[in-house]
Amino acid sequence: MISTAPTLDVVDPADGTLLDRVPDAGAEGAAEAVAAAREAARGWARTAPAERAAALKRAAAALRERADELAELQSRENGRPLAESRGGVAAGIGTIEEYAHLGPLHGGRTLAGAWEAADFALREPRGVAVALVPWNDPVAIVGGPVGACLATGNALVVKPSERAPLAVRLACEIVAGHVPEGVLVALTGGPATGRALVEHPEVDVVLHTGSVSTGREVAAACGRRLVKAVLELGGKDPLIVDEDVDPEWAAGQAASGAFANCGQVCTSVERVYVHERVLEPFAAALARRAGELVPGHPIDARSTLGPLIDERQRAIVEEHVREATAAGAEVVHGGSRIDGAGFFHEPTVLVEARDDMRIMREETFGPVAAIRAVRSFDEALAAADAGEYGLAATVLTRSQRNAQRALRELRVGTVKINAVWGGAPGGSAEPRKSSGLGMGYGPALLDEVTAQKVVHMVPAP
Ligand code: NAD
């Protein structure tokens, strides 16, 4: 019999070939998934935290056994070079393990009540959680909701991105094999399926990682129902290059920040404020490094630059570059799509960018470093702090004074001094301005997915 159920095509962005077709669950599928999660939620909430943690540890071990398969699947569907996908998959599994350790330790506290009373605060699972996952680093990202929600006794419905659903679906199926039926349900579908989940009356908390425009819609829908939403959204991260740093080293930092995953990281370096004294050697070194990248299929170990996720994303990058150059920016490397199969774009370095250009104001999410020269650290700091986003920022400086000013004054969730990547475990950052709401990572996520209940108890007379 020929199935007439709607499906979504999953395409290899490196060559445009069809990888797979997945069901488009729609409102009906969303309702079924939420019903299954609701059915499972009560029993899972009553399962001892140590037992839940043990199940998560077994699930993490099972994921680790299939880590290579997950990484390859992810690279094929989202174009990320295989070595980077391996890192992302390992990070996602590590996150689940961290929550398995933290879950049983996450409790309430006693309160200072009257002598004859017992007063305390409990943390309880909210019930049914929904996680809406993006495509750019999906296995790493889904580890957070899976680990935090399941460790605290919530049931979880995961909806991966329609643009790269396969690795997340497989990871969730593996984890689901280690917990009671319905505790973790993955369903594939597009924005309409996501919308149906968010609007479902039986959903108690929504964790959305994705774009600002979708985040606004999710927040509005949650607001109508007065349901908690935790939003980890897009950014337009600045990089400040101070006058006293080695321009060659700074260019290495900028290249990694702007071109890793073809610029498709929420905390990619998207705008660069460089002191005019180091502008020339910095821009030249960055252009040289861009030229050293090797575009190619992500499964080929020689490739260091994958494709963009699809034509829609490539068109945004092209439009931002075109508009900037028409308004006076100068291309010092790249600037164009790479013709042929797949959605490749040259790593691109622009100088003479201005803050009124979209390339300096809106998330580009592509392999572009747009540079503006500044005359002072003050000027750089003011420019970096402007705009609608507040996800993260990096400052390269040898001046402790400037470093301290930056970490105090920038309205962002994460400030990095002298390293575009990295950070200690446990860093729950709160995105500022339009970049999100709440804390989607780290130990604080355990608080977000639980509700605090206060108990006052005295003996009967
Ligand atoms: P997106 O918001 O378009 O999609 C994310 C998920 O939401 C997908 O599963 C999608 O189907 C679903 N969705 C779309 N519209 C919806 C709606 N109206 N209601 C409910 N669900 C809906 O984001 P994307 O394009 O997949 O991901 C790229 C974006 O994610 C970039 O902006 C990037 O910066 C951001 N991102 C942020 C972080 C972070 O931690 N801050 C991490 C990774 C990516």
Short mmCIF file of C-alpha atoms and ligand atoms in Angstrom, two decimals:
data_model
loop_
_atom_site.label_atom_id
_atom_site.label_comp_id
_atom_site.label_asym_id
_atom_site.label_seq_id
_atom_site.Cartn_x
_atom_site.Cartn_y
_atom_site.Cartn_z
CA MET A 1 0.00 0.00 0.00
CA ILE A 2 1.30 3.47 -0.82
CA SER A 3 1.45 5.69 2.25
CA THR A 4 -0.19 9.09 1.86
CA ALA A 5 1.04 10.44 5.20
CA PRO A 6 2.94 13.72 4.73
CA THR A 7 6.72 13.49 4.81
CA LEU A 8 9.68 15.86 4.83
CA ASP A 9 12.75 15.46 2.63
CA VAL A 10 16.11 15.48 4.39
CA VAL A 11 18.79 16.67 1.97
CA ASP A 12 22.59 16.39 2.13
CA PRO A 13 23.60 20.07 2.01
CA ALA A 14 27.01 19.19 0.55
CA ASP A 15 25.60 17.75 -2.68
CA GLY A 16 21.84 18.31 -2.65
CA THR A 17 21.01 14.58 -2.74
CA LEU A 18 18.08 13.13 -0.82
CA LEU A 19 19.25 11.42 2.37
CA ASP A 20 15.96 10.30 3.84
CA ARG A 21 12.30 11.14 4.29
CA VAL A 22 10.78 11.56 7.73
CA PRO A 23 7.13 11.83 8.81
CA ASP A 24 5.68 15.32 9.16
CA ALA A 25 3.78 14.67 12.38
CA GLY A 26 1.53 17.76 12.34
CA ALA A 27 -1.02 18.62 15.01
CA GLU A 28 -2.31 15.07 15.23
CA GLY A 29 1.15 13.59 15.80
CA ALA A 30 1.91 16.32 18.32
CA ALA A 31 -1.24 15.50 20.29
CA GLU A 32 -0.36 11.80 20.33
CA ALA A 33 3.18 12.51 21.52
CA VAL A 34 1.97 14.80 24.32
CA ALA A 35 -0.65 12.23 25.39
CA ALA A 36 2.04 9.53 25.61
CA ALA A 37 4.29 11.84 27.62
CA ARG A 38 1.44 12.84 29.94
CA GLU A 39 0.65 9.18 30.57
CA ALA A 40 4.29 8.48 31.49
CA ALA A 41 4.98 11.67 33.47
CA ARG A 42 3.35 10.70 36.76
CA GLY A 43 5.18 7.37 37.13
CA TRP A 44 8.50 8.91 36.11
CA ALA A 45 8.08 11.73 38.65
CA ARG A 46 7.59 9.09 41.35
CA THR A 47 10.66 7.09 40.31
CA ALA A 48 13.54 7.58 42.73
CA PRO A 49 16.03 10.18 41.44
CA ALA A 50 18.89 7.66 41.79
CA GLU A 51 17.00 5.21 39.60
CA ARG A 52 16.35 7.89 36.98
CA ALA A 53 20.03 8.81 37.06
CA ALA A 54 21.07 5.17 36.60
CA ALA A 55 18.82 4.89 33.54
CA LEU A 56 20.36 8.05 32.07
CA LYS A 57 23.87 6.72 32.66
CA ARG A 58 22.97 3.49 30.83
CA ALA A 59 21.48 5.57 28.02
CA ALA A 60 24.65 7.67 27.80
CA ALA A 61 26.77 4.51 27.57
CA ALA A 62 24.53 3.24 24.75
CA LEU A 63 24.87 6.57 22.94
CA ARG A 64 28.65 6.43 23.31
CA GLU A 65 28.72 3.02 21.64
CA ARG A 66 27.01 4.56 18.63
CA ALA A 67 28.76 7.94 18.74
CA ASP A 68 30.49 7.46 15.37
CA GLU A 69 27.21 6.61 13.68
CA LEU A 70 25.51 9.64 15.25
CA ALA A 71 28.34 11.96 14.22
CA GLU A 72 28.32 10.74 10.65
CA LEU A 73 24.55 11.05 10.40
CA GLN A 74 24.73 14.58 11.76
CA SER A 75 27.49 15.60 9.35
CA ARG A 76 25.58 14.18 6.40
CA GLU A 77 22.39 16.05 7.25
CA ASN A 78 23.79 19.40 8.46
CA GLY A 79 27.12 19.62 6.64
CA ARG A 80 29.34 20.05 9.67
CA PRO A 81 32.85 18.60 9.17
CA LEU A 82 32.99 15.14 10.75
CA ALA A 83 35.63 16.01 13.37
CA GLU A 84 33.42 18.86 14.62
CA SER A 85 30.34 16.59 14.66
CA ARG A 86 32.26 14.05 16.73
CA GLY A 87 32.98 16.81 19.23
CA GLY A 88 29.32 17.85 19.28
CA VAL A 89 28.07 14.31 19.81
CA ALA A 90 30.58 13.75 22.64
CA ALA A 91 29.45 17.03 24.22
CA GLY A 92 25.78 16.00 24.07
CA ILE A 93 26.50 12.63 25.69
CA GLY A 94 28.68 14.31 28.33
CA THR A 95 25.83 16.71 29.12
CA ILE A 96 23.41 13.82 29.72
CA GLU A 97 25.95 12.24 32.08
CA GLU A 98 26.43 15.52 33.95
CA TYR A 99 22.69 15.80 34.56
CA ALA A 100 22.59 12.15 35.64
CA HIS A 101 25.09 13.10 38.36
CA LEU A 102 23.45 16.41 39.27
CA GLY A 103 19.81 15.20 39.23
CA PRO A 104 19.85 13.28 42.53
CA LEU A 105 21.69 16.17 44.20
CA HIS A 106 19.14 18.74 43.05
CA GLY A 107 16.86 19.30 46.01
CA GLY A 108 15.06 21.94 47.98
CA ARG A 109 16.00 23.36 51.37
CA THR A 110 14.69 23.57 54.88
CA LEU A 111 13.20 26.87 56.03
CA ALA A 112 13.51 28.53 59.43
CA GLY A 113 9.97 28.10 60.73
CA ALA A 114 8.51 27.83 64.25
CA TRP A 115 9.93 25.23 66.68
CA GLU A 116 6.95 22.87 66.36
CA ALA A 117 6.69 23.23 62.58
CA ALA A 118 8.46 21.60 59.66
CA ASP A 119 8.92 24.16 56.89
CA PHE A 120 10.72 23.29 53.69
CA ALA A 121 10.86 23.93 49.95
CA LEU A 122 10.64 21.06 47.46
CA ARG A 123 11.65 21.01 43.79
CA GLU A 124 9.08 19.14 41.70
CA PRO A 125 9.11 18.24 38.00
CA ARG A 126 6.84 20.51 35.98
CA GLY A 127 5.28 17.55 34.14
CA VAL A 128 5.44 17.44 30.33
CA ALA A 129 8.27 19.37 28.70
CA VAL A 130 8.75 20.15 25.00
CA ALA A 131 12.17 20.76 23.44
CA LEU A 132 12.38 22.48 20.05
CA VAL A 133 15.82 21.84 18.61
CA PRO A 134 17.72 23.69 15.84
CA TRP A 135 19.82 22.07 13.10
CA ASN A 136 23.28 23.56 13.56
CA ASP A 137 24.63 21.47 16.49
CA PRO A 138 21.63 19.30 17.24
CA VAL A 139 23.03 16.37 19.22
CA ALA A 140 25.06 18.63 21.52
CA ILE A 141 21.99 20.81 22.08
CA VAL A 142 19.45 18.04 22.69
CA GLY A 143 21.65 16.60 25.46
CA GLY A 144 20.61 19.53 27.67
CA PRO A 145 16.81 19.09 27.63
CA VAL A 146 17.08 15.28 27.64
CA GLY A 147 19.47 15.22 30.60
CA ALA A 148 17.86 17.97 32.68
CA CYS A 149 14.20 17.01 32.09
CA LEU A 150 14.62 13.27 32.56
CA ALA A 151 16.93 13.58 35.59
CA THR A 152 14.33 15.72 37.38
CA GLY A 153 11.34 13.49 36.59
CA ASN A 154 9.74 15.31 33.67
CA ALA A 155 8.54 13.52 30.55
CA LEU A 156 9.87 15.13 27.37
CA VAL A 157 8.73 15.52 23.79
CA VAL A 158 11.60 16.46 21.45
CA LYS A 159 11.03 18.00 18.05
CA PRO A 160 14.22 18.17 16.01
CA SER A 161 14.60 20.68 13.21
CA GLU A 162 13.00 19.73 9.92
CA ARG A 163 16.31 20.73 8.30
CA ALA A 164 18.35 18.06 10.19
CA PRO A 165 16.13 15.66 12.15
CA LEU A 166 17.96 12.33 11.76
CA ALA A 167 20.72 12.33 14.38
CA VAL A 168 18.48 13.81 17.09
CA ARG A 169 15.76 11.28 16.31
CA LEU A 170 18.25 8.42 16.54
CA ALA A 171 19.79 9.76 19.77
CA CYS A 172 16.32 10.07 21.34
CA GLU A 173 15.36 6.56 20.22
CA ILE A 174 18.51 5.20 21.90
CA VAL A 175 17.78 7.04 25.16
CA ALA A 176 14.09 6.08 25.02
CA GLY A 177 15.14 2.42 25.06
CA HIS A 178 16.44 2.91 28.61
CA VAL A 179 13.44 4.68 30.19
CA PRO A 180 9.74 3.72 30.47
CA GLU A 181 7.62 4.20 27.37
CA GLY A 182 6.49 7.79 26.87
CA VAL A 183 9.15 9.36 29.09
CA LEU A 184 11.03 10.52 25.99
CA VAL A 185 9.22 10.89 22.68
CA ALA A 186 10.83 12.30 19.53
CA LEU A 187 8.63 13.40 16.68
CA THR A 188 9.64 14.89 13.37
CA GLY A 189 7.87 17.74 11.66
CA GLY A 190 8.13 21.36 10.64
CA PRO A 191 7.19 24.64 12.33
CA ALA A 192 3.48 23.70 12.34
CA THR A 193 4.27 20.64 14.42
CA GLY A 194 6.33 22.81 16.78
CA ARG A 195 3.48 25.29 17.03
CA ALA A 196 0.99 22.50 17.84
CA LEU A 197 3.26 21.27 20.62
CA VAL A 198 3.72 24.72 22.13
CA GLU A 199 -0.02 25.41 22.04
CA HIS A 200 -1.02 22.02 23.46
CA PRO A 201 -2.88 22.49 26.76
CA GLU A 202 -1.11 19.55 28.42
CA VAL A 203 2.40 20.98 27.96
CA ASP A 204 3.94 22.49 31.12
CA VAL A 205 7.28 23.94 29.96
CA VAL A 206 8.87 24.71 26.58
CA LEU A 207 12.61 24.77 25.90
CA HIS A 208 13.31 26.41 22.56
CA THR A 209 16.77 26.77 21.07
CA GLY A 210 16.60 28.58 17.76
CA SER A 211 16.12 31.89 16.02
CA VAL A 212 14.89 35.13 17.57
CA SER A 213 11.85 35.32 15.30
CA THR A 214 10.69 31.82 16.27
CA GLY A 215 11.54 32.54 19.90
CA ARG A 216 9.17 35.51 19.87
CA GLU A 217 6.37 33.29 18.52
CA VAL A 218 7.08 30.59 21.10
CA ALA A 219 7.15 33.15 23.92
CA ALA A 220 3.87 34.69 22.73
CA ALA A 221 2.14 31.28 22.58
CA CYS A 222 3.49 30.37 26.03
CA GLY A 223 2.41 33.78 27.31
CA ARG A 224 -1.16 33.16 26.17
CA ARG A 225 -1.23 29.95 28.23
CA LEU A 226 1.02 31.32 31.02
CA VAL A 227 3.40 28.43 30.57
CA LYS A 228 7.10 28.77 31.25
CA ALA A 229 9.39 29.18 28.21
CA VAL A 230 13.17 28.96 28.28
CA LEU A 231 14.62 30.55 25.14
CA GLU A 232 18.19 30.22 23.85
CA LEU A 233 18.22 32.28 20.66
CA GLY A 234 20.42 33.88 18.06
CA GLY A 235 23.23 36.37 18.36
CA LYS A 236 25.43 38.80 16.48
CA ASP A 237 28.55 38.30 18.54
CA PRO A 238 31.19 41.01 18.43
CA LEU A 239 34.94 40.45 18.62
CA ILE A 240 37.05 43.38 19.83
CA VAL A 241 40.71 43.45 18.80
CA ASP A 242 42.61 45.89 20.98
CA GLU A 243 45.68 47.83 19.81
CA ASP A 244 48.15 45.91 21.99
CA VAL A 245 47.60 42.34 20.74
CA ASP A 246 49.55 40.31 18.19
CA PRO A 247 47.47 40.73 14.98
CA GLU A 248 48.50 37.30 13.67
CA TRP A 249 47.23 35.56 16.81
CA ALA A 250 44.08 37.71 16.81
CA ALA A 251 43.41 36.71 13.20
CA GLY A 252 43.62 33.04 14.23
CA GLN A 253 41.01 33.66 16.90
CA ALA A 254 38.78 35.55 14.46
CA ALA A 255 39.10 32.84 11.79
CA SER A 256 38.09 30.10 14.20
CA GLY A 257 35.24 32.19 15.61
CA ALA A 258 33.87 33.25 12.22
CA PHE A 259 34.39 30.12 10.10
CA ALA A 260 33.85 27.11 12.42
CA ASN A 261 30.79 25.18 11.24
CA CYS A 262 30.74 27.59 8.27
CA GLY A 263 29.74 30.40 10.64
CA GLN A 264 26.62 28.53 11.73
CA VAL A 265 27.16 28.64 15.48
CA CYS A 266 24.95 30.77 17.74
CA THR A 267 28.12 32.31 19.19
CA SER A 268 30.00 32.69 15.90
CA VAL A 269 32.04 35.86 15.57
CA GLU A 270 29.91 37.97 13.21
CA ARG A 271 31.29 41.52 13.59
CA VAL A 272 34.85 42.53 14.35
CA TYR A 273 35.93 45.87 15.84
CA VAL A 274 39.66 46.28 15.25
CA HIS A 275 41.87 49.10 16.50
CA GLU A 276 43.10 51.05 13.48
CA ARG A 277 46.75 50.52 14.51
CA VAL A 278 46.52 46.76 13.90
CA LEU A 279 43.87 46.78 11.18
CA GLU A 280 46.10 46.14 8.19
CA PRO A 281 48.14 43.17 9.47
CA PHE A 282 45.02 41.73 11.14
CA ALA A 283 42.87 41.88 7.99
CA ALA A 284 45.68 40.48 5.85
CA ALA A 285 46.27 37.57 8.23
CA LEU A 286 42.55 36.84 8.46
CA ALA A 287 42.22 36.84 4.66
CA ARG A 288 45.19 34.46 4.43
CA ARG A 289 43.61 32.10 6.96
CA ALA A 290 40.29 32.20 5.10
CA GLY A 291 42.20 31.16 1.99
CA GLU A 292 43.68 28.17 3.79
CA LEU A 293 40.26 26.62 4.48
CA VAL A 294 39.36 23.62 2.34
CA PRO A 295 35.68 23.50 1.32
CA GLY A 296 34.39 19.98 0.77
CA HIS A 297 32.07 17.20 1.80
CA PRO A 298 31.97 17.02 5.61
CA ILE A 299 32.68 13.29 5.63
CA ASP A 300 35.96 13.84 3.74
CA ALA A 301 38.67 14.28 6.40
CA ARG A 302 40.45 16.90 4.25
CA SER A 303 37.47 19.30 4.38
CA THR A 304 37.71 22.12 6.89
CA LEU A 305 34.72 24.11 5.60
CA GLY A 306 31.34 22.50 5.07
CA PRO A 307 28.34 23.91 3.22
CA LEU A 308 25.56 26.13 4.51
CA ILE A 309 22.48 24.19 5.59
CA ASP A 310 20.37 25.03 2.52
CA GLU A 311 19.72 27.50 -0.28
CA ARG A 312 17.56 29.68 1.99
CA GLN A 313 20.49 30.18 4.36
CA ARG A 314 22.94 30.78 1.51
CA ALA A 315 20.62 33.43 0.06
CA ILE A 316 20.67 35.31 3.40
CA VAL A 317 24.47 35.28 3.46
CA GLU A 318 24.67 36.46 -0.16
CA GLU A 319 22.16 39.21 0.46
CA HIS A 320 24.05 40.53 3.51
CA VAL A 321 27.35 40.53 1.59
CA ARG A 322 25.79 42.10 -1.52
CA GLU A 323 24.11 44.86 0.47
CA ALA A 324 27.30 45.62 2.42
CA THR A 325 29.50 45.85 -0.66
CA ALA A 326 26.93 48.03 -2.45
CA ALA A 327 27.05 50.38 0.55
CA GLY A 328 30.85 50.65 0.54
CA ALA A 329 32.29 47.60 2.30
CA GLU A 330 35.30 46.06 0.59
CA VAL A 331 35.86 42.34 0.07
CA VAL A 332 39.41 41.30 0.96
CA HIS A 333 38.71 37.60 0.62
CA GLY A 334 35.88 35.49 -0.86
CA GLY A 335 32.51 37.19 -1.22
CA SER A 336 30.64 34.69 -3.41
CA ARG A 337 28.87 31.38 -3.47
CA ILE A 338 30.90 28.40 -4.65
CA ASP A 339 29.27 27.08 -7.81
CA GLY A 340 28.52 23.39 -8.19
CA ALA A 341 26.66 20.88 -6.08
CA GLY A 342 25.67 21.76 -2.52
CA PHE A 343 25.23 25.05 -0.71
CA PHE A 344 28.84 26.19 -0.32
CA HIS A 345 29.92 29.81 0.14
CA GLU A 346 33.45 31.18 0.20
CA PRO A 347 34.86 32.16 3.57
CA THR A 348 34.58 35.91 3.35
CA VAL A 349 36.42 38.82 4.94
CA LEU A 350 35.04 42.35 4.56
CA VAL A 351 36.57 45.62 5.69
CA GLU A 352 35.00 49.08 5.87
CA ALA A 353 31.82 47.60 7.33
CA ARG A 354 29.51 50.09 9.06
CA ASP A 355 27.09 49.45 11.88
CA ASP A 356 24.08 50.55 9.82
CA MET A 357 24.63 47.63 7.42
CA ARG A 358 22.58 44.47 7.96
CA ILE A 359 25.82 42.49 8.02
CA MET A 360 26.63 44.29 11.29
CA ARG A 361 23.09 44.31 12.73
CA GLU A 362 21.32 41.04 11.83
CA GLU A 363 22.46 37.48 12.37
CA THR A 364 24.13 36.35 9.11
CA PHE A 365 24.85 32.74 10.17
CA GLY A 366 27.46 32.20 7.48
CA PRO A 367 31.23 32.23 6.91
CA VAL A 368 31.66 36.01 6.98
CA ALA A 369 33.89 38.20 9.16
CA ALA A 370 32.85 41.84 8.77
CA ILE A 371 35.44 44.29 10.07
CA ARG A 372 35.08 47.88 11.22
CA ALA A 373 38.13 49.89 12.25
CA VAL A 374 37.89 51.82 15.53
CA ARG A 375 40.09 54.58 16.96
CA SER A 376 39.82 53.61 20.63
CA PHE A 377 38.73 50.85 23.00
CA ASP A 378 35.85 53.09 24.11
CA GLU A 379 34.56 53.25 20.56
CA ALA A 380 34.85 49.46 20.20
CA LEU A 381 33.05 48.80 23.47
CA ALA A 382 30.16 51.11 22.64
CA ALA A 383 29.74 49.55 19.19
CA ALA A 384 29.99 45.99 20.53
CA ASP A 385 27.34 46.72 23.15
CA ALA A 386 24.88 48.23 20.67
CA GLY A 387 22.23 46.30 18.76
CA GLU A 388 19.38 43.97 19.58
CA TYR A 389 21.37 40.85 20.54
CA GLY A 390 23.15 39.94 23.77
CA LEU A 391 24.36 36.36 23.52
CA ALA A 392 28.17 36.50 23.88
CA ALA A 393 31.19 38.67 23.09
CA THR A 394 34.96 38.18 22.88
CA VAL A 395 37.62 40.76 23.69
CA LEU A 396 41.28 40.32 22.73
CA THR A 397 43.43 42.62 24.84
CA ARG A 398 46.54 42.63 27.01
CA SER A 399 45.13 45.44 29.12
CA GLN A 400 43.57 44.22 32.35
CA ARG A 401 41.79 47.53 32.67
CA ASN A 402 40.09 47.11 29.30
CA ALA A 403 39.27 43.45 30.01
CA GLN A 404 37.57 44.38 33.26
CA ARG A 405 35.65 47.22 31.69
CA ALA A 406 34.42 44.89 28.96
CA LEU A 407 33.26 42.17 31.29
CA ARG A 408 31.35 44.69 33.38
CA GLU A 409 29.89 46.83 30.63
CA LEU A 410 28.87 44.44 27.84
CA ARG A 411 25.21 43.43 28.10
CA VAL A 412 25.67 39.80 27.05
CA GLY A 413 25.29 36.39 28.67
CA THR A 414 28.91 35.33 28.15
CA VAL A 415 32.09 37.40 27.92
CA LYS A 416 35.28 35.70 26.72
CA ILE A 417 38.61 37.42 27.22
CA ASN A 418 41.43 36.30 24.89
CA ALA A 419 39.73 33.07 23.68
CA VAL A 420 36.80 32.83 21.25
CA TRP A 421 35.83 29.35 22.47
CA GLY A 422 35.92 27.53 25.77
CA GLY A 423 34.65 27.86 29.29
CA ALA A 424 34.33 25.85 32.47
CA PRO A 425 31.61 23.24 33.02
CA GLY A 426 28.59 24.56 34.87
CA GLY A 427 28.47 27.92 33.10
CA SER A 428 24.76 28.72 32.97
CA ALA A 429 24.56 32.10 31.27
CA GLU A 430 21.47 34.21 30.88
CA PRO A 431 21.21 35.63 27.35
CA ARG A 432 20.46 39.36 27.31
CA LYS A 433 18.24 41.54 25.13
CA SER A 434 16.63 39.57 22.26
CA SER A 435 19.00 36.59 22.57
CA GLY A 436 16.82 34.67 24.99
CA LEU A 437 15.10 34.24 28.30
CA GLY A 438 16.12 32.08 31.24
CA MET A 439 18.98 29.62 31.44
CA GLY A 440 19.00 26.82 28.91
CA TYR A 441 22.30 25.26 29.95
CA GLY A 442 24.21 24.08 33.00
CA PRO A 443 22.97 23.34 36.51
CA ALA A 444 20.50 26.25 36.38
CA LEU A 445 18.45 24.35 33.78
CA LEU A 446 17.50 21.94 36.58
CA ASP A 447 15.80 24.89 38.31
CA GLU A 448 14.06 25.97 35.12
CA VAL A 449 12.44 22.56 34.52
CA THR A 450 11.30 22.15 38.12
CA ALA A 451 8.84 24.15 40.22
CA GLN A 452 9.45 25.08 43.83
CA LYS A 453 6.76 24.14 46.31
CA VAL A 454 6.83 25.37 49.91
CA VAL A 455 5.49 23.12 52.69
CA HIS A 456 4.42 24.21 56.19
CA MET A 457 3.55 21.33 58.50
CA VAL A 458 2.57 21.34 62.20
CA PRO A 459 1.31 18.49 64.40
CA ALA A 460 -2.47 18.21 64.85
CA PRO A 461 -3.61 19.27 68.37
P1 NAD B 1 14.34 27.96 14.46
O1 NAD B 1 13.92 28.73 15.65
O2 NAD B 1 13.81 28.32 13.14
O3 NAD B 1 13.94 26.41 14.68
C1 NAD B 1 14.20 25.74 15.88
C2 NAD B 1 13.10 24.74 16.14
O4 NAD B 1 11.85 25.42 16.31
C3 NAD B 1 12.89 23.78 14.97
O5 NAD B 1 12.63 22.51 15.49
C4 NAD B 1 11.68 24.37 14.27
O6 NAD B 1 10.93 23.44 13.53
C5 NAD B 1 10.87 24.88 15.42
N1 NAD B 1 9.93 25.95 15.06
C6 NAD B 1 10.01 26.82 14.02
N2 NAD B 1 8.97 27.69 14.05
C7 NAD B 1 8.21 27.36 15.14
C8 NAD B 1 7.03 27.89 15.72
N3 NAD B 1 6.41 28.94 15.19
N4 NAD B 1 6.55 27.32 16.84
C9 NAD B 1 7.19 26.28 17.41
N5 NAD B 1 8.32 25.71 16.89
C10 NAD B 1 8.82 26.25 15.77
O7 NAD B 1 15.93 27.96 14.47
P2 NAD B 1 16.93 27.25 13.43
O8 NAD B 1 16.94 28.03 12.16
O9 NAD B 1 16.67 25.81 13.38
O10 NAD B 1 18.32 27.44 14.17
C11 NAD B 1 19.21 28.49 13.93
C12 NAD B 1 19.06 29.54 15.00
O11 NAD B 1 19.26 28.96 16.29
C13 NAD B 1 20.10 30.64 14.90
O12 NAD B 1 19.46 31.87 15.12
C14 NAD B 1 21.08 30.33 16.04
O13 NAD B 1 21.76 31.45 16.53
C15 NAD B 1 20.14 29.76 17.06
N6 NAD B 1 20.84 28.91 18.06
C16 NAD B 1 20.92 29.36 19.34
C17 NAD B 1 21.62 28.61 20.27
C18 NAD B 1 21.77 29.09 21.70
O14 NAD B 1 22.11 28.28 22.56
N7 NAD B 1 21.52 30.35 21.99
C19 NAD B 1 22.19 27.39 19.90
C20 NAD B 1 22.07 26.97 18.58
C21 NAD B 1 21.37 27.74 17.65
#
